[in-house]
mmCIF file of C-alpha atoms in Angstrom:
data_model
loop_
_atom_site.group_PDB
_atom_site.id
_atom_site.type_symbol
_atom_site.label_atom_id
_atom_site.label_comp_id
_atom_site.label_asym_id
_atom_site.label_seq_id
_atom_site.Cartn_x
_atom_site.Cartn_y
_atom_site.Cartn_z
ATOM 1 C CA MET A 1 102.149 87.775 96.450
ATOM 2 C CA TRP A 2 98.699 89.522 97.129
ATOM 3 C CA LEU A 3 96.932 91.934 95.610
ATOM 4 C CA SER A 4 96.654 95.298 97.400
ATOM 5 C CA PHE A 5 95.274 97.525 95.667
ATOM 6 C CA VAL A 6 93.030 98.441 92.959
ATOM 7 C CA GLY A 7 92.180 101.251 91.272
ATOM 8 C CA ASN A 8 90.252 102.973 88.316
ATOM 9 C CA THR A 9 93.134 102.164 85.659
ATOM 10 C CA SER A 10 95.778 100.423 87.993
ATOM 11 C CA PHE A 11 96.093 97.941 90.637
ATOM 12 C CA VAL A 12 98.990 96.431 92.896
ATOM 13 C CA TRP A 13 100.595 93.423 93.745
ATOM 14 C CA ASP A 14 102.632 93.202 96.743
ATOM 15 C CA TYR A 15 105.350 90.383 97.384
ATOM 16 C CA VAL A 16 107.469 89.416 100.340
ATOM 17 C CA VAL A 17 109.994 86.408 99.843
ATOM 18 C CA THR A 18 111.494 84.525 102.767
ATOM 19 C CA ASP A 19 114.496 82.465 103.443
ATOM 20 C CA TYR A 20 113.266 79.146 103.330
ATOM 21 C CA VAL A 21 115.788 77.818 105.762
ATOM 22 C CA THR A 22 116.129 80.326 107.943
ATOM 23 C CA GLY A 23 112.848 82.229 107.520
ATOM 24 C CA ILE A 24 114.184 85.733 107.242
ATOM 25 C CA GLN A 25 112.720 87.942 104.797
ATOM 26 C CA VAL A 26 115.004 89.008 101.606
ATOM 27 C CA VAL A 27 112.826 90.623 99.815
ATOM 28 C CA LYS A 28 109.903 92.828 99.997
ATOM 29 C CA ALA A 29 108.487 94.482 96.774
ATOM 30 C CA LYS A 30 105.220 96.290 95.235
ATOM 31 C CA THR A 31 104.825 96.277 91.297
ATOM 32 C CA GLN A 32 102.062 98.609 90.520
ATOM 33 C CA MET A 33 100.124 97.375 87.355
ATOM 34 C CA VAL A 34 98.719 99.978 85.026
ATOM 35 C CA TRP A 35 96.051 99.119 82.421
ATOM 36 C CA VAL A 36 97.058 100.416 79.032
ATOM 37 C CA ASP A 37 94.738 100.644 75.655
ATOM 38 C CA LEU A 38 97.293 99.573 73.019
ATOM 39 C CA ALA A 39 95.738 101.730 70.679
ATOM 40 C CA ASP A 40 96.838 105.098 72.132
ATOM 41 C CA ARG A 41 99.287 103.517 74.641
ATOM 42 C CA ARG A 42 97.485 105.738 77.282
ATOM 43 C CA PRO A 43 95.999 104.317 81.114
ATOM 44 C CA THR A 44 92.179 103.151 80.603
ATOM 45 C CA LYS A 45 90.096 101.845 82.838
ATOM 46 C CA ILE A 46 90.554 98.265 84.333
ATOM 47 C CA PRO A 47 87.404 96.247 82.534
ATOM 48 C CA ASP A 48 84.395 95.239 84.850
ATOM 49 C CA GLU A 49 85.356 91.126 83.939
ATOM 50 C CA PHE A 50 88.684 91.741 84.802
ATOM 51 C CA ARG A 51 87.640 93.847 87.986
ATOM 52 C CA GLU A 52 85.242 91.352 89.349
ATOM 53 C CA ARG A 53 87.768 88.775 89.542
ATOM 54 C CA LEU A 54 90.251 90.893 91.675
ATOM 55 C CA VAL A 55 89.778 91.114 95.541
ATOM 56 C CA ALA A 56 91.532 94.142 97.250
ATOM 57 C CA ASP A 57 91.879 96.458 100.350
ATOM 58 C CA PRO A 58 91.284 99.940 98.595
ATOM 59 C CA LYS A 59 94.321 101.317 99.884
ATOM 60 C CA PRO A 60 96.300 103.670 97.446
ATOM 61 C CA VAL A 61 99.651 103.537 96.953
ATOM 62 C CA VAL A 62 101.766 106.380 97.759
ATOM 63 C CA VAL A 63 104.646 107.621 95.679
ATOM 64 C CA GLN A 64 107.673 109.166 97.915
ATOM 65 C CA PRO A 65 109.234 112.035 96.924
ATOM 66 C CA PHE A 66 112.225 111.427 94.434
ATOM 67 C CA PRO A 67 115.500 112.862 95.935
ATOM 68 C CA SER A 68 116.124 115.851 93.955
ATOM 69 C CA LYS A 69 118.931 116.066 91.500
ATOM 70 C CA PRO A 70 121.935 117.875 92.411
ATOM 71 C CA ALA A 71 123.285 120.458 89.974
ATOM 72 C CA SER A 72 126.419 118.155 90.046
ATOM 73 C CA HIS A 73 125.795 114.870 88.993
ATOM 74 C CA PHE A 74 127.389 111.866 86.552
ATOM 75 C CA LYS A 75 125.358 111.594 83.495
ATOM 76 C CA PHE A 76 125.767 108.512 81.270
ATOM 77 C CA GLN A 77 123.855 108.030 78.197
ATOM 78 C CA LEU A 78 122.378 104.661 75.899
ATOM 79 C CA SER A 79 119.917 103.878 73.493
ATOM 80 C CA VAL A 80 117.381 100.997 73.744
ATOM 81 C CA ALA A 81 118.240 97.941 72.187
ATOM 82 C CA SER A 82 115.852 95.611 70.750
ATOM 83 C CA SER A 83 116.506 93.025 73.799
ATOM 84 C CA ASP A 84 115.547 95.812 76.195
ATOM 85 C CA THR A 85 111.691 96.035 75.123
ATOM 86 C CA ASP A 86 108.899 93.423 76.062
ATOM 87 C CA PHE A 87 105.671 92.498 73.559
ATOM 88 C CA ASN A 88 104.156 95.720 74.149
ATOM 89 C CA GLN A 89 107.450 96.991 72.333
ATOM 90 C CA HIS A 90 108.628 99.391 75.228
ATOM 91 C CA THR A 91 111.632 99.032 77.297
ATOM 92 C CA ASN A 92 110.938 95.725 80.076
ATOM 93 C CA GLN A 93 110.718 97.521 83.750
ATOM 94 C CA ALA A 94 113.686 95.022 84.720
ATOM 95 C CA VAL A 95 115.593 96.576 82.279
ATOM 96 C CA TYR A 96 115.758 100.099 83.911
ATOM 97 C CA ILE A 97 116.847 99.003 86.881
ATOM 98 C CA ARG A 98 119.504 96.640 84.880
ATOM 99 C CA MET A 99 120.695 100.283 83.425
ATOM 100 C CA CYS A 100 120.168 102.363 86.552
ATOM 101 C CA MET A 101 123.201 99.712 87.869
ATOM 102 C CA ASP A 102 125.441 99.937 84.701
ATOM 103 C CA ALA A 103 125.054 103.909 84.983
ATOM 104 C CA ALA A 104 125.953 104.102 88.688
ATOM 105 C CA SER A 105 128.753 101.354 88.391
ATOM 106 C CA ALA A 106 130.089 103.501 85.713
ATOM 107 C CA GLY A 107 129.992 106.778 87.988
ATOM 108 C CA ALA A 108 131.689 104.492 90.901
ATOM 109 C CA LEU A 109 134.630 103.552 88.637
ATOM 110 C CA LYS A 110 135.222 106.610 87.874
ATOM 111 C CA GLY A 111 134.972 108.199 91.496
ATOM 112 C CA GLN A 112 132.295 109.925 91.167
ATOM 113 C CA PHE A 113 130.619 108.278 94.440
ATOM 114 C CA THR A 114 131.883 106.409 97.703
ATOM 115 C CA PHE A 115 131.361 103.120 96.063
ATOM 116 C CA PRO A 116 134.914 102.454 95.281
ATOM 117 C CA LYS A 117 134.223 99.519 92.857
ATOM 118 C CA GLU A 118 131.562 98.586 90.783
ATOM 119 C CA LEU A 119 128.130 97.996 92.140
ATOM 120 C CA VAL A 120 127.608 94.526 91.839
ATOM 121 C CA TYR A 121 130.071 93.894 94.473
ATOM 122 C CA TYR A 122 127.630 95.010 97.227
ATOM 123 C CA ASN A 123 124.533 93.548 98.293
ATOM 124 C CA PRO A 124 121.605 95.657 97.510
ATOM 125 C CA ARG A 125 119.219 96.810 100.708
ATOM 126 C CA SER A 126 116.803 97.816 98.819
ATOM 127 C CA VAL A 127 115.885 99.076 95.171
ATOM 128 C CA THR A 128 112.814 101.683 94.732
ATOM 129 C CA VAL A 129 111.567 102.451 90.994
ATOM 130 C CA ASN A 130 109.045 105.236 89.886
ATOM 131 C CA TYR A 131 108.051 104.393 86.259
ATOM 132 C CA VAL A 132 106.941 107.575 84.796
ATOM 133 C CA LYS A 133 107.258 107.039 81.104
ATOM 134 C CA GLU A 134 107.744 104.754 78.212
ATOM 135 C CA SER A 135 111.047 104.708 76.230
ATOM 136 C CA LYS A 136 111.022 102.293 72.705
ATOM 137 C CA MET A 137 113.896 100.625 70.938
ATOM 138 C CA GLY A 138 116.473 103.199 69.630
ATOM 139 C CA ASP A 139 115.522 105.895 72.070
ATOM 140 C CA CYS A 140 118.194 107.612 73.339
ATOM 141 C CA LEU A 141 118.229 107.824 77.158
ATOM 142 C CA GLU A 142 120.460 109.540 79.699
ATOM 143 C CA ILE A 143 120.659 108.536 83.068
ATOM 144 C CA ALA A 144 122.040 111.316 85.949
ATOM 145 C CA CYS A 145 123.618 109.537 88.661
ATOM 146 C CA TRP A 146 124.093 110.911 92.714
ATOM 147 C CA GLU A 147 124.604 109.896 95.961
ATOM 148 C CA ASN A 148 121.383 110.564 97.734
ATOM 149 C CA GLN A 149 122.962 112.884 100.669
ATOM 150 C CA SER A 150 120.429 112.027 103.320
ATOM 151 C CA ASN A 151 121.057 108.156 102.806
ATOM 152 C CA PRO A 152 124.818 108.113 102.137
ATOM 153 C CA ILE A 153 124.646 104.124 101.069
ATOM 154 C CA SER A 154 122.089 104.928 98.435
ATOM 155 C CA VAL A 155 122.655 106.062 94.652
ATOM 156 C CA CYS A 156 119.767 107.977 92.776
ATOM 157 C CA CYS A 157 119.238 107.539 88.790
ATOM 158 C CA GLU A 158 117.055 109.286 86.829
ATOM 159 C CA ILE A 159 116.469 108.505 83.555
ATOM 160 C CA THR A 160 115.279 110.937 81.025
ATOM 161 C CA LYS A 161 114.456 111.034 77.173
ATOM 162 C CA GLY A 162 115.153 114.394 76.076
ATOM 163 C CA SER A 163 113.598 116.635 78.344
ATOM 164 C CA GLU A 164 110.899 114.164 79.931
ATOM 165 C CA VAL A 165 111.322 112.058 82.845
ATOM 166 C CA VAL A 166 111.092 108.107 82.203
ATOM 167 C CA CYS A 167 112.427 106.576 84.889
ATOM 168 C CA GLN A 168 113.503 106.766 88.770
ATOM 169 C CA CYS A 169 115.472 104.430 90.585
ATOM 170 C CA GLN A 170 117.141 104.770 94.154
ATOM 171 C CA LEU A 171 119.249 101.792 94.897
ATOM 172 C CA GLU A 172 120.336 101.228 98.693
ATOM 173 C CA PHE A 173 123.283 98.613 99.289
ATOM 174 C CA ASP A 174 125.196 96.881 102.148
ATOM 175 C CA TYR A 175 127.743 99.195 102.400
ATOM 176 C CA ASP A 176 130.245 100.624 105.392
ATOM 177 C CA VAL A 177 130.932 104.261 104.202
ATOM 178 C CA LYS A 178 133.655 104.592 106.841
ATOM 179 C CA SER A 179 135.727 101.164 105.831
ATOM 180 C CA LYS A 180 135.425 102.450 101.923
ATOM 181 C CA LEU A 181 136.011 98.227 101.455
#
């Protein structure tokens, strides 16, 4: 794990996890952390005393465009539970991935995707998440899911609260589309 970027209101940690025995890279990830004023819940400047302890290469994170949502897509609704929230009283970042997996699995079981079974039966290849806004306990969320037409082994999920996008997630799996296992 290393710090790869420090901006005015955010910083980025990069991670690489390798199998100890084989030396094969298993996971590569980035986490962008945003410094937030707890009173108004808005991004704020990273304090100088914290910034001084950070050393980083000043390359900004470039968010890739998210695949467009087609008119026809699977919809899944849920409410944020108390156990989904963290000490800041908003939905924990990892919970959004679980929500997307649950929604996409429900879609697969209803025949909406190439994947014939729940997605937990397939090995993940990559997960890309763009956290846009926060949600809190009791919020009603809708998750739109669709297969990425340019990459049929991936499912795109867009979580909305009303008309606002809260989170976007693309899940890619090791799956042979031709065999439909």
